[in-house]
């Protein structure tokens, strides 16, 4: 009887030892987290918001900014709309954008129509401080959607931007009138240096299905500062007033 119990205990001890030895191997074989940079950017720019929202959030802040400048550059060039762009991964896009910015340090988004002194002040400010809506993951519901909106403010001026407070207005060909979003005082830490971008994040309840559709399909969507104040690092204030809009 004693020998039988001892044999059982030895077997249990042996099984436990084997189990503990195998455990790290099993854990090491678990599926690794998917690399977001391997995600392919849709060749149809209308699908960027829908397809890239979650993936965009997985990227480091610096790569989010770099990718947003790449996407804005592609939008401005009209490359995706023309169907001329091949399938590109986020990793490839980041490499391309880094190289582009190395060659064009003063024009990272490939913007056209440089500022001239004869332009009205509001128009000059709008071009110096453009705003773009980043990819958004929204609900499929048609009513009262609480949406986290992320805007990228670019600085094409000569002095770093310290803060912003005001109103952003979204315009789209399918909207009878623009949709405005109030932005509380947003401090940028660190300040947005010239030819860099900073993020503005707000929460908004959107009841209009047409506005929701515009957010999901940004082909004809534009964002601009309709009213507010930018405070630069040197203390200068840049004013925006919708009464000066054309």
Tab-separated table of C-alpha atoms in Angstrom:
chain	number	residue	atom	x	y	z
A	1	UNK	CA	0.000	0.000	0.000
A	2	UNK	CA	2.817	2.332	0.945
A	3	UNK	CA	4.658	1.592	-2.309
A	4	UNK	CA	1.473	2.302	-4.350
A	5	UNK	CA	0.911	5.685	-2.715
A	6	UNK	CA	4.568	6.612	-3.170
A	7	UNK	CA	4.375	5.623	-6.850
A	8	UNK	CA	1.269	7.804	-7.367
A	9	UNK	CA	2.925	10.779	-5.673
A	10	UNK	CA	6.034	10.383	-7.830
A	11	UNK	CA	3.875	10.258	-10.958
A	12	UNK	CA	2.026	13.434	-9.927
A	13	UNK	CA	5.303	15.197	-9.188
A	14	UNK	CA	6.698	14.137	-12.552
A	15	UNK	CA	3.589	15.341	-14.407
A	16	UNK	CA	3.714	18.678	-12.577
A	17	UNK	CA	7.381	19.120	-13.484
A	18	UNK	CA	6.649	18.387	-17.155
A	19	UNK	CA	3.672	20.785	-17.137
A	20	UNK	CA	5.756	23.589	-15.664
A	21	UNK	CA	8.477	22.981	-18.229
A	22	UNK	CA	6.016	23.086	-21.130
A	23	UNK	CA	4.139	26.213	-19.944
A	24	UNK	CA	6.732	28.799	-21.086
A	25	UNK	CA	6.914	27.073	-24.474
A	26	UNK	CA	3.140	27.229	-24.887
A	27	UNK	CA	3.074	30.864	-23.788
A	28	UNK	CA	5.836	31.670	-26.252
A	29	UNK	CA	3.769	30.206	-29.079
A	30	UNK	CA	0.823	32.578	-28.514
A	31	UNK	CA	-0.121	34.763	-31.455
A	32	UNK	CA	1.837	38.041	-31.502
A	33	UNK	CA	0.002	41.362	-31.690
A	34	UNK	CA	-0.717	42.290	-35.298
A	35	UNK	CA	1.691	44.900	-36.656
A	36	UNK	CA	-0.452	47.942	-37.621
A	37	UNK	CA	2.156	49.103	-40.139
A	38	UNK	CA	1.434	46.031	-42.280
A	39	UNK	CA	-2.118	47.238	-42.868
A	40	UNK	CA	-2.751	48.256	-46.475
A	41	UNK	CA	-4.079	51.749	-47.141
A	42	UNK	CA	-7.269	51.515	-49.249
A	43	UNK	CA	-6.725	52.752	-52.804
A	44	UNK	CA	-10.120	54.465	-52.487
A	45	UNK	CA	-9.559	57.467	-50.220
A	46	UNK	CA	-13.268	57.458	-49.322
A	47	UNK	CA	-12.561	54.330	-47.271
A	48	UNK	CA	-9.694	55.769	-45.212
A	49	UNK	CA	-11.864	56.835	-42.269
A	50	UNK	CA	-13.714	53.513	-42.093
A	51	UNK	CA	-10.803	51.144	-42.671
A	52	UNK	CA	-7.959	52.864	-40.812
A	53	UNK	CA	-9.620	54.274	-37.679
A	54	UNK	CA	-8.642	51.492	-35.241
A	55	UNK	CA	-5.254	50.853	-36.864
A	56	UNK	CA	-4.369	54.565	-36.722
A	57	UNK	CA	-4.840	54.563	-32.924
A	58	UNK	CA	-2.295	51.739	-32.553
A	59	UNK	CA	0.511	53.807	-34.047
A	60	UNK	CA	2.874	55.938	-31.929
A	61	UNK	CA	2.039	59.655	-31.868
A	62	UNK	CA	4.948	60.552	-34.148
A	63	UNK	CA	3.855	58.003	-36.762
A	64	UNK	CA	0.236	59.176	-36.526
A	65	UNK	CA	1.380	62.669	-37.455
A	66	UNK	CA	3.652	61.381	-40.217
A	67	UNK	CA	0.857	59.233	-41.696
A	68	UNK	CA	-1.651	62.080	-41.494
A	69	UNK	CA	0.730	64.318	-43.458
A	70	UNK	CA	1.189	61.539	-46.036
A	71	UNK	CA	-2.584	61.150	-46.399
A	72	UNK	CA	-3.104	64.898	-46.664
A	73	UNK	CA	-0.355	65.069	-49.296
A	74	UNK	CA	-2.046	62.296	-51.272
A	75	UNK	CA	-5.408	64.074	-51.017
A	76	UNK	CA	-3.912	67.355	-52.208
A	77	UNK	CA	-2.214	65.637	-55.128
A	78	UNK	CA	-5.425	63.872	-56.132
A	79	UNK	CA	-3.418	60.655	-56.651
A	80	UNK	CA	-5.919	58.355	-54.955
A	81	UNK	CA	-8.918	59.918	-56.659
A	82	UNK	CA	-7.313	59.320	-60.049
A	83	UNK	CA	-6.797	55.646	-59.246
A	84	UNK	CA	-3.105	55.920	-60.091
A	85	UNK	CA	-1.832	54.843	-56.694
A	86	UNK	CA	-0.788	51.191	-56.178
A	87	UNK	CA	-1.649	49.368	-52.952
A	88	UNK	CA	0.600	50.704	-50.210
A	89	UNK	CA	1.106	49.530	-46.632
A	90	UNK	CA	1.286	51.989	-43.760
A	91	UNK	CA	4.963	51.065	-43.333
A	92	UNK	CA	5.682	51.924	-46.969
A	93	UNK	CA	3.720	55.172	-46.641
A	94	UNK	CA	5.764	56.182	-43.577
A	95	UNK	CA	9.026	55.456	-45.416
A	96	UNK	CA	7.853	57.462	-48.433
A	97	UNK	CA	6.725	60.392	-46.301
A	98	UNK	CA	9.968	60.519	-44.319
A	99	UNK	CA	11.928	60.630	-47.571
A	100	UNK	CA	9.587	63.257	-49.042
A	101	UNK	CA	9.958	65.459	-45.959
A	102	UNK	CA	13.752	65.041	-46.089
A	103	UNK	CA	13.705	66.401	-49.633
A	104	UNK	CA	10.979	69.014	-48.969
A	105	UNK	CA	11.427	70.106	-45.325
A	106	UNK	CA	9.412	73.291	-45.861
A	107	UNK	CA	6.474	71.654	-47.595
A	108	UNK	CA	5.685	68.271	-45.940
A	109	UNK	CA	2.153	68.025	-47.340
A	110	UNK	CA	2.932	69.204	-50.870
A	111	UNK	CA	0.546	72.141	-50.543
A	112	UNK	CA	0.150	74.347	-53.600
A	113	UNK	CA	-0.637	78.060	-54.006
A	114	UNK	CA	1.967	79.592	-51.685
A	115	UNK	CA	0.948	82.578	-49.571
A	116	UNK	CA	1.328	85.956	-51.248
A	117	UNK	CA	1.122	89.339	-49.563
A	118	UNK	CA	-1.898	90.421	-51.608
A	119	UNK	CA	-4.133	87.738	-50.097
A	120	UNK	CA	-6.692	88.747	-47.426
A	121	UNK	CA	-5.515	88.114	-43.854
A	122	UNK	CA	-8.131	85.421	-43.224
A	123	UNK	CA	-7.187	83.515	-46.387
A	124	UNK	CA	-3.501	83.711	-45.499
A	125	UNK	CA	-4.189	82.452	-41.963
A	126	UNK	CA	-6.335	79.593	-43.277
A	127	UNK	CA	-3.518	78.407	-45.539
A	128	UNK	CA	-0.848	78.873	-42.891
A	129	UNK	CA	-2.816	76.850	-40.320
A	130	UNK	CA	-4.820	74.154	-42.161
A	131	UNK	CA	-6.855	71.569	-40.260
A	132	UNK	CA	-7.609	67.991	-41.326
A	133	UNK	CA	-9.944	65.393	-39.824
A	134	UNK	CA	-8.127	62.203	-38.872
A	135	UNK	CA	-9.630	58.729	-39.467
A	136	UNK	CA	-12.709	58.228	-37.275
A	137	UNK	CA	-14.326	54.996	-36.146
A	138	UNK	CA	-18.031	55.767	-35.856
A	139	UNK	CA	-21.176	53.881	-34.974
A	140	UNK	CA	-23.473	52.581	-37.713
A	141	UNK	CA	-26.468	54.002	-35.835
A	142	UNK	CA	-28.273	56.839	-37.592
A	143	UNK	CA	-29.038	58.930	-34.501
A	144	UNK	CA	-27.230	60.558	-31.603
A	145	UNK	CA	-23.726	59.273	-32.109
A	146	UNK	CA	-21.200	60.251	-29.456
A	147	UNK	CA	-18.086	60.583	-31.582
A	148	UNK	CA	-14.466	61.214	-30.657
A	149	UNK	CA	-13.153	63.572	-33.313
A	150	UNK	CA	-9.445	64.097	-33.824
A	151	UNK	CA	-8.230	66.999	-35.914
A	152	UNK	CA	-4.663	67.608	-37.014
A	153	UNK	CA	-3.610	71.259	-36.974
A	154	UNK	CA	-0.599	71.954	-39.187
A	155	UNK	CA	1.718	74.889	-38.701
A	156	UNK	CA	2.987	76.457	-41.928
A	157	UNK	CA	3.891	79.659	-40.111
A	158	UNK	CA	7.294	80.693	-38.804
A	159	UNK	CA	6.618	80.490	-35.031
A	160	UNK	CA	5.547	77.521	-32.892
A	161	UNK	CA	1.857	77.317	-31.862
A	162	UNK	CA	1.280	77.229	-28.120
A	163	UNK	CA	-2.523	76.970	-27.860
A	164	UNK	CA	-5.850	77.218	-29.676
A	165	UNK	CA	-9.418	77.985	-28.662
A	166	UNK	CA	-12.291	78.524	-31.042
A	167	UNK	CA	-14.618	76.922	-33.562
A	168	UNK	CA	-13.877	74.465	-36.356
A	169	UNK	CA	-16.364	74.285	-39.222
A	170	UNK	CA	-16.837	71.225	-41.371
A	171	UNK	CA	-18.117	71.748	-44.915
A	172	UNK	CA	-19.158	69.088	-47.399
A	173	UNK	CA	-20.859	69.063	-50.786
A	174	UNK	CA	-23.681	66.938	-49.333
A	175	UNK	CA	-24.393	69.277	-46.408
A	176	UNK	CA	-26.831	72.160	-46.779
A	177	UNK	CA	-24.795	74.128	-44.241
A	178	UNK	CA	-21.545	73.684	-42.404
A	179	UNK	CA	-21.304	71.808	-39.109
A	180	UNK	CA	-19.461	73.661	-36.349
A	181	UNK	CA	-17.489	72.146	-33.476
A	182	UNK	CA	-16.495	74.190	-30.442
A	183	UNK	CA	-12.942	73.578	-29.264
A	184	UNK	CA	-12.087	74.433	-25.634
A	185	UNK	CA	-8.684	75.890	-24.839
A	186	UNK	CA	-6.169	73.337	-26.069
A	187	UNK	CA	-2.555	73.655	-24.966
A	188	UNK	CA	0.015	71.945	-27.181
A	189	UNK	CA	2.807	70.266	-25.250
A	190	UNK	CA	5.262	70.557	-26.806
A	191	UNK	CA	4.249	73.569	-28.953
A	192	UNK	CA	3.665	72.816	-32.641
A	193	UNK	CA	6.873	73.807	-34.393
A	194	UNK	CA	6.876	75.223	-37.941
A	195	UNK	CA	6.079	72.510	-40.522
A	196	UNK	CA	4.872	70.163	-37.782
A	197	UNK	CA	1.375	69.129	-36.711
A	198	UNK	CA	-0.518	68.849	-33.432
A	199	UNK	CA	-3.693	67.043	-32.444
A	200	UNK	CA	-6.986	68.605	-31.321
A	201	UNK	CA	-9.393	66.110	-29.719
A	202	UNK	CA	-13.070	66.749	-28.906
A	203	UNK	CA	-16.167	64.677	-28.105
A	204	UNK	CA	-19.311	65.533	-30.058
A	205	UNK	CA	-22.903	64.234	-30.178
A	206	UNK	CA	-23.998	64.145	-33.797
A	207	UNK	CA	-27.676	63.603	-34.577
A	208	UNK	CA	-27.645	64.511	-38.269
A	209	UNK	CA	-27.118	61.388	-40.387
A	210	UNK	CA	-25.758	63.542	-43.226
A	211	UNK	CA	-23.026	64.851	-40.941
A	212	UNK	CA	-22.197	61.285	-39.895
A	213	UNK	CA	-21.949	60.251	-43.539
A	214	UNK	CA	-19.674	63.195	-44.278
A	215	UNK	CA	-17.357	62.153	-41.430
A	216	UNK	CA	-17.193	58.598	-42.775
A	217	UNK	CA	-16.733	59.699	-46.386
A	218	UNK	CA	-14.308	62.607	-46.497
A	219	UNK	CA	-13.845	62.913	-50.259
A	220	UNK	CA	-15.450	66.377	-50.439
A	221	UNK	CA	-15.010	67.303	-46.766
A	222	UNK	CA	-13.020	70.342	-45.639
A	223	UNK	CA	-12.248	71.615	-42.138
A	224	UNK	CA	-11.349	75.196	-41.357
A	225	UNK	CA	-10.990	77.469	-38.367
A	226	UNK	CA	-14.042	79.720	-38.647
A	227	UNK	CA	-13.522	81.573	-35.380
A	228	UNK	CA	-10.937	81.557	-32.635
A	229	UNK	CA	-7.445	82.446	-31.559
A	230	UNK	CA	-4.098	80.793	-31.977
A	231	UNK	CA	-1.476	81.809	-29.425
A	232	UNK	CA	2.064	81.550	-30.734
A	233	UNK	CA	5.114	80.787	-28.622
A	234	UNK	CA	6.307	84.389	-28.881
A	235	UNK	CA	2.993	85.652	-27.445
A	236	UNK	CA	1.534	86.748	-30.790
A	237	UNK	CA	-2.183	86.113	-31.337
A	238	UNK	CA	-3.546	84.906	-34.693
A	239	UNK	CA	-7.248	85.786	-34.920
A	240	UNK	CA	-9.865	84.000	-37.021
A	241	UNK	CA	-13.302	85.534	-37.578
A	242	UNK	CA	-16.022	84.023	-39.754
A	243	UNK	CA	-17.159	87.512	-40.778
A	244	UNK	CA	-13.924	87.712	-42.801
A	245	UNK	CA	-14.717	84.541	-44.727
A	246	UNK	CA	-15.477	84.960	-48.392
